[in-house]
XYZ file of C-alpha atoms in Angstrom:
607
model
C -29.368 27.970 -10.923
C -32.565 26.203 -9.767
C -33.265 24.400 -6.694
C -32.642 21.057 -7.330
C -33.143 17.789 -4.609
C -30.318 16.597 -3.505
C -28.620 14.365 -6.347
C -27.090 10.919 -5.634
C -28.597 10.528 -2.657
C -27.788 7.223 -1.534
C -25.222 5.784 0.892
C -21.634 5.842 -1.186
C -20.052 4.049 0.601
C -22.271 0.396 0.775
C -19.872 -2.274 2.285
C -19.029 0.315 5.199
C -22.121 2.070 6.501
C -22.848 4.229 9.585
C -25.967 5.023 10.768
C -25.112 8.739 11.243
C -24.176 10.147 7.644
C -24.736 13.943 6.160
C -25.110 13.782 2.163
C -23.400 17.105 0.734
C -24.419 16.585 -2.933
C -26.519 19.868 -4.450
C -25.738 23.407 -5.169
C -22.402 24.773 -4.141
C -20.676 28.307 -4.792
C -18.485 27.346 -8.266
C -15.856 29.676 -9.985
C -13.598 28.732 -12.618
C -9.878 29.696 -12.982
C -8.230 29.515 -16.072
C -5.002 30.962 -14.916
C -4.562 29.042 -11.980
C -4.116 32.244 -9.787
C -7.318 32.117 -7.212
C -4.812 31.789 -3.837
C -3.261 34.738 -5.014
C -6.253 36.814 -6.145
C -8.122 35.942 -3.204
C -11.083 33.355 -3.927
C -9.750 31.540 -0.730
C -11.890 34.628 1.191
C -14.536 35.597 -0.781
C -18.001 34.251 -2.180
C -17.533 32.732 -5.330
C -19.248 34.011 -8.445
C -21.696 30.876 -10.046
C -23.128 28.101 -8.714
C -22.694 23.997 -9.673
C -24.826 20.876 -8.996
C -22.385 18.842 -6.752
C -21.246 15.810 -7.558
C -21.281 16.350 -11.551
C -18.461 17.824 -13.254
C -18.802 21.723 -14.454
C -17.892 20.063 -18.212
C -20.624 18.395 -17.690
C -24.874 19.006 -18.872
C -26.076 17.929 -15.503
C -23.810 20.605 -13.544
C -25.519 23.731 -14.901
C -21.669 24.852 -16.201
C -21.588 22.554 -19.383
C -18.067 24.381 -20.022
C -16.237 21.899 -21.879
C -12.564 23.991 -22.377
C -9.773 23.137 -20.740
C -10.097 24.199 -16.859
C -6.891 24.675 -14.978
C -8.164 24.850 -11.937
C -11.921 25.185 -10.212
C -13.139 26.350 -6.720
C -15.790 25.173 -4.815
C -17.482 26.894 -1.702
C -20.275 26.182 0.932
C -21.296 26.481 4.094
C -22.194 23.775 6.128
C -23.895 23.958 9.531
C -23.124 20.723 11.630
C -26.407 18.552 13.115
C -25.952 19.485 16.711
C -26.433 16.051 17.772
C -23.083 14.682 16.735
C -21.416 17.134 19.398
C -18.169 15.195 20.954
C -17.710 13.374 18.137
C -15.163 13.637 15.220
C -16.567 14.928 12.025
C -14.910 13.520 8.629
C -15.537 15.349 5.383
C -15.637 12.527 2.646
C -15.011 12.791 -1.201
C -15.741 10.227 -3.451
C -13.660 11.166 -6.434
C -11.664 14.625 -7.578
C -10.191 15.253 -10.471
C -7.074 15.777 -10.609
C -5.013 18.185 -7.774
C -7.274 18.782 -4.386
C -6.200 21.114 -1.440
C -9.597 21.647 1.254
C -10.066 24.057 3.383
C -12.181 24.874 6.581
C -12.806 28.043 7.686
C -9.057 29.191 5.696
C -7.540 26.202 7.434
C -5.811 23.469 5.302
C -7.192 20.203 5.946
C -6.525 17.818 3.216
C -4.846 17.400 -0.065
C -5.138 14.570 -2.489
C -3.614 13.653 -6.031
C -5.425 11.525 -8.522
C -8.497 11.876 -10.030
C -10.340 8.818 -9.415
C -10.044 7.754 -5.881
C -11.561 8.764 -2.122
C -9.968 10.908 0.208
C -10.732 12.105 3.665
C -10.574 15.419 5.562
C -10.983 15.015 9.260
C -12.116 18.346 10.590
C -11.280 18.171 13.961
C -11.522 20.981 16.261
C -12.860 23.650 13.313
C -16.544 21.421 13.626
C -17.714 22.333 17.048
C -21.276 21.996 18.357
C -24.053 23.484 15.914
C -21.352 25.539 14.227
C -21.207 26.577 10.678
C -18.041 25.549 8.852
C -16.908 27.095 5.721
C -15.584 24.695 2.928
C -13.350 25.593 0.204
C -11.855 23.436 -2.213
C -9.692 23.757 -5.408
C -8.773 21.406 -8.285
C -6.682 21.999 -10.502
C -6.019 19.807 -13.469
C -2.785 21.122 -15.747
C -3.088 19.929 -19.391
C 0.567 18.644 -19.291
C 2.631 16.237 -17.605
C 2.217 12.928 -16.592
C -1.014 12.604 -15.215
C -3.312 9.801 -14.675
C -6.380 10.499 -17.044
C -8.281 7.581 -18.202
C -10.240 8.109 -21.699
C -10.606 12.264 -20.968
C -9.402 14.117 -24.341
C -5.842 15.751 -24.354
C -7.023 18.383 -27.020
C -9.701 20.619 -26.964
C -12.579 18.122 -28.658
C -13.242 14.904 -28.548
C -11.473 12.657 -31.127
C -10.402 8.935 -31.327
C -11.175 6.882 -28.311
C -10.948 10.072 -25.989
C -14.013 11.619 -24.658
C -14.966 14.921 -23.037
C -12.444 15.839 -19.720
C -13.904 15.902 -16.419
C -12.482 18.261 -13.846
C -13.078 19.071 -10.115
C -15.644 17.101 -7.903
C -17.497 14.357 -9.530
C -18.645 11.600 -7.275
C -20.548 12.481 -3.733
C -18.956 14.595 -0.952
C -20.257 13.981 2.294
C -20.412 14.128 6.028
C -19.743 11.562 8.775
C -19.488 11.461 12.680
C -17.058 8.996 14.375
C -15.634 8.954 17.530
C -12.415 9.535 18.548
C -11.154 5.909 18.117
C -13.250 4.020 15.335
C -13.123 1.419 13.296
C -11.134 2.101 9.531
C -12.128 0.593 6.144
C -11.496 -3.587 6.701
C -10.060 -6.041 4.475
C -12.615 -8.998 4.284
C -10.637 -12.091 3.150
C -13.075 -15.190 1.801
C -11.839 -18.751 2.548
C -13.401 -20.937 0.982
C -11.264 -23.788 1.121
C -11.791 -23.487 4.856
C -14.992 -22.281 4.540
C -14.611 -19.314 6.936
C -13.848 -15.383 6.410
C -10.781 -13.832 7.921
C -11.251 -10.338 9.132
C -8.713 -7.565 9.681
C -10.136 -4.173 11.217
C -8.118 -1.261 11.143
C -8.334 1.118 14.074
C -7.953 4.915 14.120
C -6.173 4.061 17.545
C -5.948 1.752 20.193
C -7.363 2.569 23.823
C -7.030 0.010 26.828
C -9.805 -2.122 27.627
C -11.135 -1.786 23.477
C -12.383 -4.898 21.643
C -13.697 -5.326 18.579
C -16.468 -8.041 17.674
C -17.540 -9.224 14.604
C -21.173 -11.143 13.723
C -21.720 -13.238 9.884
C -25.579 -13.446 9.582
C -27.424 -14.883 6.502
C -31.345 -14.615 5.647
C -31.845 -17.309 8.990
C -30.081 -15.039 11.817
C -26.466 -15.035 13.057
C -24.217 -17.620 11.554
C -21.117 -16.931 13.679
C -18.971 -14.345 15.633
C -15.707 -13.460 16.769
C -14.294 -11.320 19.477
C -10.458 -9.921 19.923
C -8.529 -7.012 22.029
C -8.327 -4.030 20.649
C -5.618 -2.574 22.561
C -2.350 -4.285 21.201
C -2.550 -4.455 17.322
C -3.463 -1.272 14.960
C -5.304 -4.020 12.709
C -6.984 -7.020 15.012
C -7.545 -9.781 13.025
C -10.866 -12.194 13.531
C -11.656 -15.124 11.979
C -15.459 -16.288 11.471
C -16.022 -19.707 10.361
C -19.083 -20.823 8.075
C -20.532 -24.132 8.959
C -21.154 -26.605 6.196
C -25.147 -26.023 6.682
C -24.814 -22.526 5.881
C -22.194 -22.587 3.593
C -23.029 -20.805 0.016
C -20.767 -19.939 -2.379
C -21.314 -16.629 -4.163
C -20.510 -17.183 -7.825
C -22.692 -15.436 -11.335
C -25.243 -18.451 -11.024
C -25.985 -17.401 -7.170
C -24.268 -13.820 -6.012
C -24.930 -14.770 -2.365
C -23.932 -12.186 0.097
C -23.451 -12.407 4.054
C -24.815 -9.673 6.262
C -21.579 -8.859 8.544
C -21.660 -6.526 11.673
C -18.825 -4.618 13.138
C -18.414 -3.345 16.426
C -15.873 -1.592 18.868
C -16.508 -1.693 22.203
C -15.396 -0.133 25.213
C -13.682 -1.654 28.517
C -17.343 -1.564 30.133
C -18.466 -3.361 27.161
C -20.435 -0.295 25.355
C -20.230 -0.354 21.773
C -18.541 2.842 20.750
C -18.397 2.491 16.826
C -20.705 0.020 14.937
C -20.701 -0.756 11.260
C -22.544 -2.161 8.788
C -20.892 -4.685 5.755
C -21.173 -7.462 3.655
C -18.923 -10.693 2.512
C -19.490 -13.351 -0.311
C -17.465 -16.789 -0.019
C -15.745 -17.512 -2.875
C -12.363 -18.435 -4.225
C -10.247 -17.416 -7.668
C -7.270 -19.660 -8.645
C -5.100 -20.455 -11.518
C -4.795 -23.750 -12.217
C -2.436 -24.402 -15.943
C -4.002 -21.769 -18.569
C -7.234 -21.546 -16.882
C -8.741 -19.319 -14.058
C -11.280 -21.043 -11.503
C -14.044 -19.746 -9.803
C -14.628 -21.696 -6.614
C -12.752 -24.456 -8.509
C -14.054 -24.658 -11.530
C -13.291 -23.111 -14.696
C -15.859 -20.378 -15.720
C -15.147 -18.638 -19.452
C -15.455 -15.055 -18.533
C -17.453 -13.175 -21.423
C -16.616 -10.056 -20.534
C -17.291 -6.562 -22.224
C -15.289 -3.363 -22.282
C -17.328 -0.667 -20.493
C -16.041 2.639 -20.713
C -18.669 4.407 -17.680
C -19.437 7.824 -19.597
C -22.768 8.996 -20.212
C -23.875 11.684 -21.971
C -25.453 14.054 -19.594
C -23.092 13.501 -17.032
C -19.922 12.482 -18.177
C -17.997 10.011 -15.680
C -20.195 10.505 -13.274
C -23.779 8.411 -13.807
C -26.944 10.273 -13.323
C -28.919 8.377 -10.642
C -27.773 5.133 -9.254
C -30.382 3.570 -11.312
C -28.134 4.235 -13.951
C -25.261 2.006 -12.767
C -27.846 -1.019 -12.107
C -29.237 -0.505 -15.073
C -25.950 -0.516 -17.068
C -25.244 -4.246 -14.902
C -28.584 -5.415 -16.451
C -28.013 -4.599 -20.000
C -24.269 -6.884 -20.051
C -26.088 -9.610 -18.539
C -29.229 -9.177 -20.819
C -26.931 -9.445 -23.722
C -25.119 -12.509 -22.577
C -22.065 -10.618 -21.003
C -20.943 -12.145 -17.385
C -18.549 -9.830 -16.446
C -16.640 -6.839 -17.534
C -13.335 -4.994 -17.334
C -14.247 -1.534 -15.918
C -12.043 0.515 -18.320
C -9.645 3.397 -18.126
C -11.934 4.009 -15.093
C -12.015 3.294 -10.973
C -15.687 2.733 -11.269
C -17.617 4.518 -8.301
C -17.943 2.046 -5.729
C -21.851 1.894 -5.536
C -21.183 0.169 -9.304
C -19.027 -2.574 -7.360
C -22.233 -2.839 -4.866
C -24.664 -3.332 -7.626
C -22.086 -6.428 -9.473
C -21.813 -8.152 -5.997
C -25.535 -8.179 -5.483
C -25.887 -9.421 -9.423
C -23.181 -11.738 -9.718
C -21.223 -9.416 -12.535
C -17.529 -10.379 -12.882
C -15.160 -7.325 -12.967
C -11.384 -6.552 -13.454
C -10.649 -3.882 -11.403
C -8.586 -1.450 -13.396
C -6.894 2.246 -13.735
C -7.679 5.012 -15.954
C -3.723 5.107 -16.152
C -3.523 7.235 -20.068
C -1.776 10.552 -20.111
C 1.648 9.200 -19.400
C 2.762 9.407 -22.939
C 4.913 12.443 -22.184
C 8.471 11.151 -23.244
C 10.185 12.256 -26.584
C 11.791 9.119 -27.637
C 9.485 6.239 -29.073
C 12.022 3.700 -26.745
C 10.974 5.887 -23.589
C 7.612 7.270 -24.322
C 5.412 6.256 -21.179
C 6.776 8.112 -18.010
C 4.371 7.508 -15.454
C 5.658 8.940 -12.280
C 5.160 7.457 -8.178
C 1.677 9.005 -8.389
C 0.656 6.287 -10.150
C 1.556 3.739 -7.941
C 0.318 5.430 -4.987
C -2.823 6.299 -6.898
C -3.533 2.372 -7.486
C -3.156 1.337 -4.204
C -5.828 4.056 -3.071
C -7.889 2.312 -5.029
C -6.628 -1.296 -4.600
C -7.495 -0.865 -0.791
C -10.802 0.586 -1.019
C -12.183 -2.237 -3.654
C -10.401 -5.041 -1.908
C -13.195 -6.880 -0.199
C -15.894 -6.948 -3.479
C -16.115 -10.557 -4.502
C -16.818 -9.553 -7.719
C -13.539 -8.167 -8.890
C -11.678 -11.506 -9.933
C -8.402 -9.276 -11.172
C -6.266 -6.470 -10.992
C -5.141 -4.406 -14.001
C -2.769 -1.839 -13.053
C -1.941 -0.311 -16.683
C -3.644 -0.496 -19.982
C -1.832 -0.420 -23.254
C 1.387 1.259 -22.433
C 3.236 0.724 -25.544
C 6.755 1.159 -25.552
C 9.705 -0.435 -27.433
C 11.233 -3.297 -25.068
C 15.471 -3.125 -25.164
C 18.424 -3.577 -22.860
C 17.994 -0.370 -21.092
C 15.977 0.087 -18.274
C 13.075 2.895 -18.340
C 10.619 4.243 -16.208
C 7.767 2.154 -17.328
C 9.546 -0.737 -16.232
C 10.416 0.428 -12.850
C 6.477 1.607 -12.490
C 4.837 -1.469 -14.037
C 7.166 -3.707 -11.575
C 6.554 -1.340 -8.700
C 2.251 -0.962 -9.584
C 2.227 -5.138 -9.972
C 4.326 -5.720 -6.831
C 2.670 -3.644 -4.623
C -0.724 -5.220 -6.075
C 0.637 -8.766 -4.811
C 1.790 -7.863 -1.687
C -1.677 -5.822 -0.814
C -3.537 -8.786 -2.442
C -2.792 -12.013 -2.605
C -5.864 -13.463 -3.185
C -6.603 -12.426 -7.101
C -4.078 -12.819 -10.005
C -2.691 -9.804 -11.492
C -2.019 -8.494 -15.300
C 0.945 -6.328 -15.359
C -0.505 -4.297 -18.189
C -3.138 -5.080 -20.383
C -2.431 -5.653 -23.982
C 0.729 -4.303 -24.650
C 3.758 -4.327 -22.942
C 4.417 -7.175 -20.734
C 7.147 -6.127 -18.863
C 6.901 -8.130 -15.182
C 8.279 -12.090 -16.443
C 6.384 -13.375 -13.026
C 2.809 -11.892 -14.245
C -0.339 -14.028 -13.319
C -2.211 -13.200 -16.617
C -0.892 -12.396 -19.947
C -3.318 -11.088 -22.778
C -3.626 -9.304 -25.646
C -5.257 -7.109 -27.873
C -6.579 -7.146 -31.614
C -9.262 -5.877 -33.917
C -9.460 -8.078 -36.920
C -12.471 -8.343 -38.029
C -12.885 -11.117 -40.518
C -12.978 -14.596 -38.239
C -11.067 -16.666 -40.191
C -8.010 -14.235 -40.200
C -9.037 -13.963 -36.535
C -8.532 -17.654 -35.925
C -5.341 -17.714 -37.432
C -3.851 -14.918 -35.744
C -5.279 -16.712 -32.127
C -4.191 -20.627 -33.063
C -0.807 -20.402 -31.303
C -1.442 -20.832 -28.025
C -2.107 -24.178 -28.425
C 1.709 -24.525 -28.674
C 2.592 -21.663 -26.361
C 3.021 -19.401 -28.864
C 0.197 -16.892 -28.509
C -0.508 -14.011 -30.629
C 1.582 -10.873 -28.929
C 0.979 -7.324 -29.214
C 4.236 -5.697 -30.898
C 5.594 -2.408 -32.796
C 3.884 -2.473 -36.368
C 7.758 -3.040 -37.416
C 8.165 -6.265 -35.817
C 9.819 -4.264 -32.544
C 8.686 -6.423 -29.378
C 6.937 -4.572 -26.390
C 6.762 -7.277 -24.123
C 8.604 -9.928 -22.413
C 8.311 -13.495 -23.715
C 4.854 -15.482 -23.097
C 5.676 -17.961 -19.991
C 2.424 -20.306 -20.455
C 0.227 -17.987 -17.992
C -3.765 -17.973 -18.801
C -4.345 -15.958 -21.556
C -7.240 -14.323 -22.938
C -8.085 -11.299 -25.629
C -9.209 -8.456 -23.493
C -9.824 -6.359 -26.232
C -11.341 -7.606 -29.760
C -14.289 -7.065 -31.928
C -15.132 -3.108 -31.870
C -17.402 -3.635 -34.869
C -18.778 -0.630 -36.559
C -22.590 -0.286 -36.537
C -24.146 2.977 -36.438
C -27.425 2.827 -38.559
C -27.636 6.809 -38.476
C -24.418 7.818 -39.850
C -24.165 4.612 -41.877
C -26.896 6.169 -44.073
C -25.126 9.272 -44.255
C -21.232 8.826 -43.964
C -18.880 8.306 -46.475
C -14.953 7.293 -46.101
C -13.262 7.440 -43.238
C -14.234 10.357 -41.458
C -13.600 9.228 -37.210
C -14.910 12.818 -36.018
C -18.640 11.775 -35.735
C -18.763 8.145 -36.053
C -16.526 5.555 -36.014
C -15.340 2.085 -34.759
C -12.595 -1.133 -35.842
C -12.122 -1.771 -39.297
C -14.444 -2.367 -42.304
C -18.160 -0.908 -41.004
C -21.036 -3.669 -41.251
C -23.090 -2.896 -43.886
C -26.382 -4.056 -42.165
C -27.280 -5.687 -38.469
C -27.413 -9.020 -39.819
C -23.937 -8.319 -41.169
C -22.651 -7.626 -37.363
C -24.302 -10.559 -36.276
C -22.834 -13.290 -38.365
C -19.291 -11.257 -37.516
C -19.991 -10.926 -34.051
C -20.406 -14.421 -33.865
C -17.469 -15.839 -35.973
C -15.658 -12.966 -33.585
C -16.868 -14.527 -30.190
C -16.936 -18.145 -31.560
C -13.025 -18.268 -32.349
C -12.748 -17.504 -28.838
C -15.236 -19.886 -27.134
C -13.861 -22.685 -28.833
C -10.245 -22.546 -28.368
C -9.374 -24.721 -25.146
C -6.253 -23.155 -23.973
C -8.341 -19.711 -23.641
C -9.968 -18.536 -20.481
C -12.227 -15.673 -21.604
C -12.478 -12.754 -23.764
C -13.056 -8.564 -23.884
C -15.678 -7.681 -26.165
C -15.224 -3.939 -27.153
C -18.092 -2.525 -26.116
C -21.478 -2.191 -23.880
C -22.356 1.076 -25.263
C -21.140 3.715 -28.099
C -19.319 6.680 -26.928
C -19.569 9.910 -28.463
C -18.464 9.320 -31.474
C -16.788 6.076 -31.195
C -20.135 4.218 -32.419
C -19.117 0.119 -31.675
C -21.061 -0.437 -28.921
C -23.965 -3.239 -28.129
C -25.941 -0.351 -27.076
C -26.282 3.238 -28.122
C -24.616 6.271 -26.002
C -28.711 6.557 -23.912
C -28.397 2.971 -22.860
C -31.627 2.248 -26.203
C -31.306 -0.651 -28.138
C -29.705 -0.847 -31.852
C -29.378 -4.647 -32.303
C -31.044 -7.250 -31.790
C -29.517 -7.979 -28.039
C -30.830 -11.584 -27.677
C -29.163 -12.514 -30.914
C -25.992 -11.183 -29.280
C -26.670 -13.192 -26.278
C -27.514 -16.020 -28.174
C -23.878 -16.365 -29.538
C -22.372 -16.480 -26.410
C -23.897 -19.137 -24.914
C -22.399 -21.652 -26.699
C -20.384 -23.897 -23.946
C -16.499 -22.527 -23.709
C -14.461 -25.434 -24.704
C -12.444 -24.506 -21.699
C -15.764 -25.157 -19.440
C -16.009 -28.656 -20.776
C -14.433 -32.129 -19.590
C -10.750 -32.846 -20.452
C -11.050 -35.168 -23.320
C -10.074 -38.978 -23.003
């Protein structure tokens, strides 16, 4: 393999910086096994045979593997010689993301294992990193093609097909070094209060040590705005409060994504500061208020569009970080405000890049691949993993002002009786344990289909008809609280009855429009391009659908936004505003055009 600079360079980690960081991305030993039987055949010990581009996945063009069959498992190897300046300090061996099952080893020693694919975990190295030493690092993923497993949009057979796209195994966002010492500052929770126009603070310590305190300074573009001190030494989690006075108030909202500079600090008994921090905060407030959901108080209509985060040279992961801004900036070119980050826990640079923009998101799991049951009444099984999963990444995303929502499960469709199943104990368990880590957001117990929590925040659904008028009548009951409702094609219901929550589609639309393969498709054929029901026969086609589509939605009163299906086409499911490479195929201030309409729910009540 070539030498390559190192890729994704930059900081992954943006609302928690330290100065002292070592970025691990670029070649690393690589072997793949099929059988699942490297412990016993000895890769644990021994140089591995090829060599990957770390952090893209070896299915992936980017890599230098491109091996797209299934991989049961995949090792990793590389030495790493420690800076000798961080001597007498602990050294923590970060992963963004790794798909699916993850032991690490250092020097042969067992540091860490993790399960789930799409959320951070942490090896702390301890005594095996020792001044100017060089540390062996092993790791193995494995990633079975059965059993429940949480997958997101990655295919289940060998090709792509449908709405599922190319698998991703092993390490696929940026692994990376850190210092800390031996009591530091964790990951806080940064809670905006806007009604009392202050932020409330809670900073998790590794430990407590007497004499510790831990400070905390708000700044804005004019200097310090206000800080806050507390002791360190009784509470695992001090909690500080710093107020914002009305002169340097400013709310951070689409129209002005405002964002606080925030410094944290532990200090010693003599007043030394031990562990320092950098972070950010944006003051702003989400409520419910009848069928609506306010912004700072105000209803805002979120037009939001399904994006999938795949791209076509590197799969889930996104070539440069360019490539996540850029992705920001076409949605908003095209009239989007927000977006529900789909079947995917978007890398957490992506949630840097919406706070800075003022992009709306739904924070969501790639929860598909628990369709492992036999019976069509208990056909989703997901398993505890899946609620422990969430909350990994429930607690890393909680202090981004611009997720708005929580969506545990997507489309978990599954015939609603008398009896009990496992998808109702896990969709209770993944929404509760939402709430009681959050209570700050509203939460959708699953998205689309079945409803199975009576108490949940949102409801929604789903549908892809294309003509507007049929559209319009399938949307006109909720009006009289009698919205349309995702059910079995038999009439079967999947969800518990509609309580008068806000509602919204978060899926519709989908239209077909592939200008290519329109010229030289026929029928039906889904296995190179595809999309929701009758294809377009020309762009001016989509646009007078795409705005009969979006205007349905605009106008009704009672609705609080909408999911257009989606930014980009992937692979061969060829619906998207954009193509696969991010280029143009409409004409995207047309599209933005016919959102801009006002939302009826936006406007005055009516005398």
């Amino acid at each position: 393999m070539p030498t390559h600079s190192v890729p994704r360079p930059e900081y992954p980690r943006p609302q928690f910086v330290r100065r002292d960081w070592l970025n691990l991305n670029g070649v690393w030993q690589f072997e793949t096994d099929r059988g699942d039987s490297g412990l016993e055949r000895g890769l644990l010990g021994r140089e591995l045979c090829d060599e990957i581009l770390v952090p893209f996945p070896p299915e992936s063009e980017l890599s230098g593997i491109g091996d797209t069959d299934f991989l049961e498992a995949v090792w990793y190897r590389r030495a790493l010689a420690l800076p000798p300046e961080w001597a007498g300090r602990r050294v923590l061996l970060h992963f963004g993301a790794v798909d699916y099952d993850t032991t690490v080893w250092a020097d042969g020693k067992e540091v860490a294992r993790h399960r789930g694919g799409f959320t951070p975990f942490t090896a702390d190295l301890g005594d095996i990193a020792g001044r100017g030493e060089e540390v062996v690092v092993t790791v193995r993923a494995r990633d079975p093609k059965s059993g429940p497993q949480a997958r997101g949009k990655q295919a289940i057979r060998y090709a792509n097909h449908d709405c599922n796209y190319t698998r991703v195994t092993g390490i696929w966002q940026t692994v990376w070094l850190e210092p800390v010492p031996e009591v530091h500052l964790r990951r806080p929770r940064i809670t905006p209060d806007l009604a009392g126009s202050a932020f409330h603070l809670e900073l998790p310590l590794s430990g407590n040590r007497p004499g510790h305190r831990v400070r905390a300074v708000l700044g804005d573009a004019a200097g310090e705005v206000s800080r806050a001190e507390a002791r360190a030494d009784l509470d695992l989690a001090p909690r500080l409060y710093l107020p914002v006075p009305d002169g340097r108030r400013r709310e951070w909202s689409p129209q002005d994504p405002y964002l606080y500079d925030l410094r944290l600090e532990l200090l010693d008994a003599d007043g030394r500061v031990v562990d320092s921090v950098e972070s950010y905060a944006g003051l702003r407030a989400v409520a419910v208020s009848g069928k609506a959901v306010l912004l700072n108080g105000r209803p805002v209509f979120q037009r939001l569009v399904l994006d999938q985060g795949w791209y076509p040279d590197g799969l889930m992961t996104a070539p440069t970080d360019e490539a996540l801004i850029r992705d920001i900036e076409l949605a908003l070119a095209a009239g989007f405000n927000g977006a529900r980050l789909h079947q995917k826990v978007f890398e957490e640079r992506f949630l840097y890049h919406a706070d800075r923009l003022g992009y709306l998101v739904w924070g969501e799991f790639g929860d598909w691949g628990c369709e492992v049951g036999g019976s069509s009444g208990d056909n989703q099984q997901p398993d505890a993993s899946y609620v422990g999963q969430w909350l990994e990444a429930v607690e890393r995303d909680y202090s981004h002002p611009s997720i708005i929502g929580w969506c545990p499960l997507n489309e978990t469709y599954q015939k609603l009786h008398d009896r009990l199943t496992q998808l109702d104990a896990v969709t209770r368990a993944m929404f509760l344990a939402t709430k009681a880590l959050d209570t700050t957001r509203p939460v959708i117990d699953a998205s689309g289909y079945a409803h199975r929590v009576t108490e949940t925040d949102i409801y929604d659904s789903h549908h892809y008809e294309q003509d507007p008028e049929a559209f319009r009548a399938l949307m006109s009951g909720l009006a009289k609280d009698a919205p349309f409702v995702n059910a079995h094609e038999n009439g079967a219901p999947w969800s518990v009855p509609y309580r008068g929550q806000p509602y919204f589609v978060s899926e519709f639309g989908g239209i077909w429009w592939d200008p290519e393969a329109a010229a030289a498709q026929s029928g039906d054929d889904r296995t190179e391009s595809w999309g929701y029901g009758e294809r377009v026969r020309d762009e001016e086609e989509f646009h007078a659908r795409f705005a009969g589509l979006t205007g349905v939605l605009l106008g009704d009163r009672d609705m609080f936004g909408y999911c257009y299906t989606q930014l980009t086409d992937v692979f061969q499911e060829r619906n998207g505003i954009y193509r696969f490479d991010r280029s143009s195929k409409l004409d995207t201030e047309r599209v933005r055009t016919a959102q801009q309409r006002p939302a009826a729910i936006e406007e005055p009540p009516q005398d």
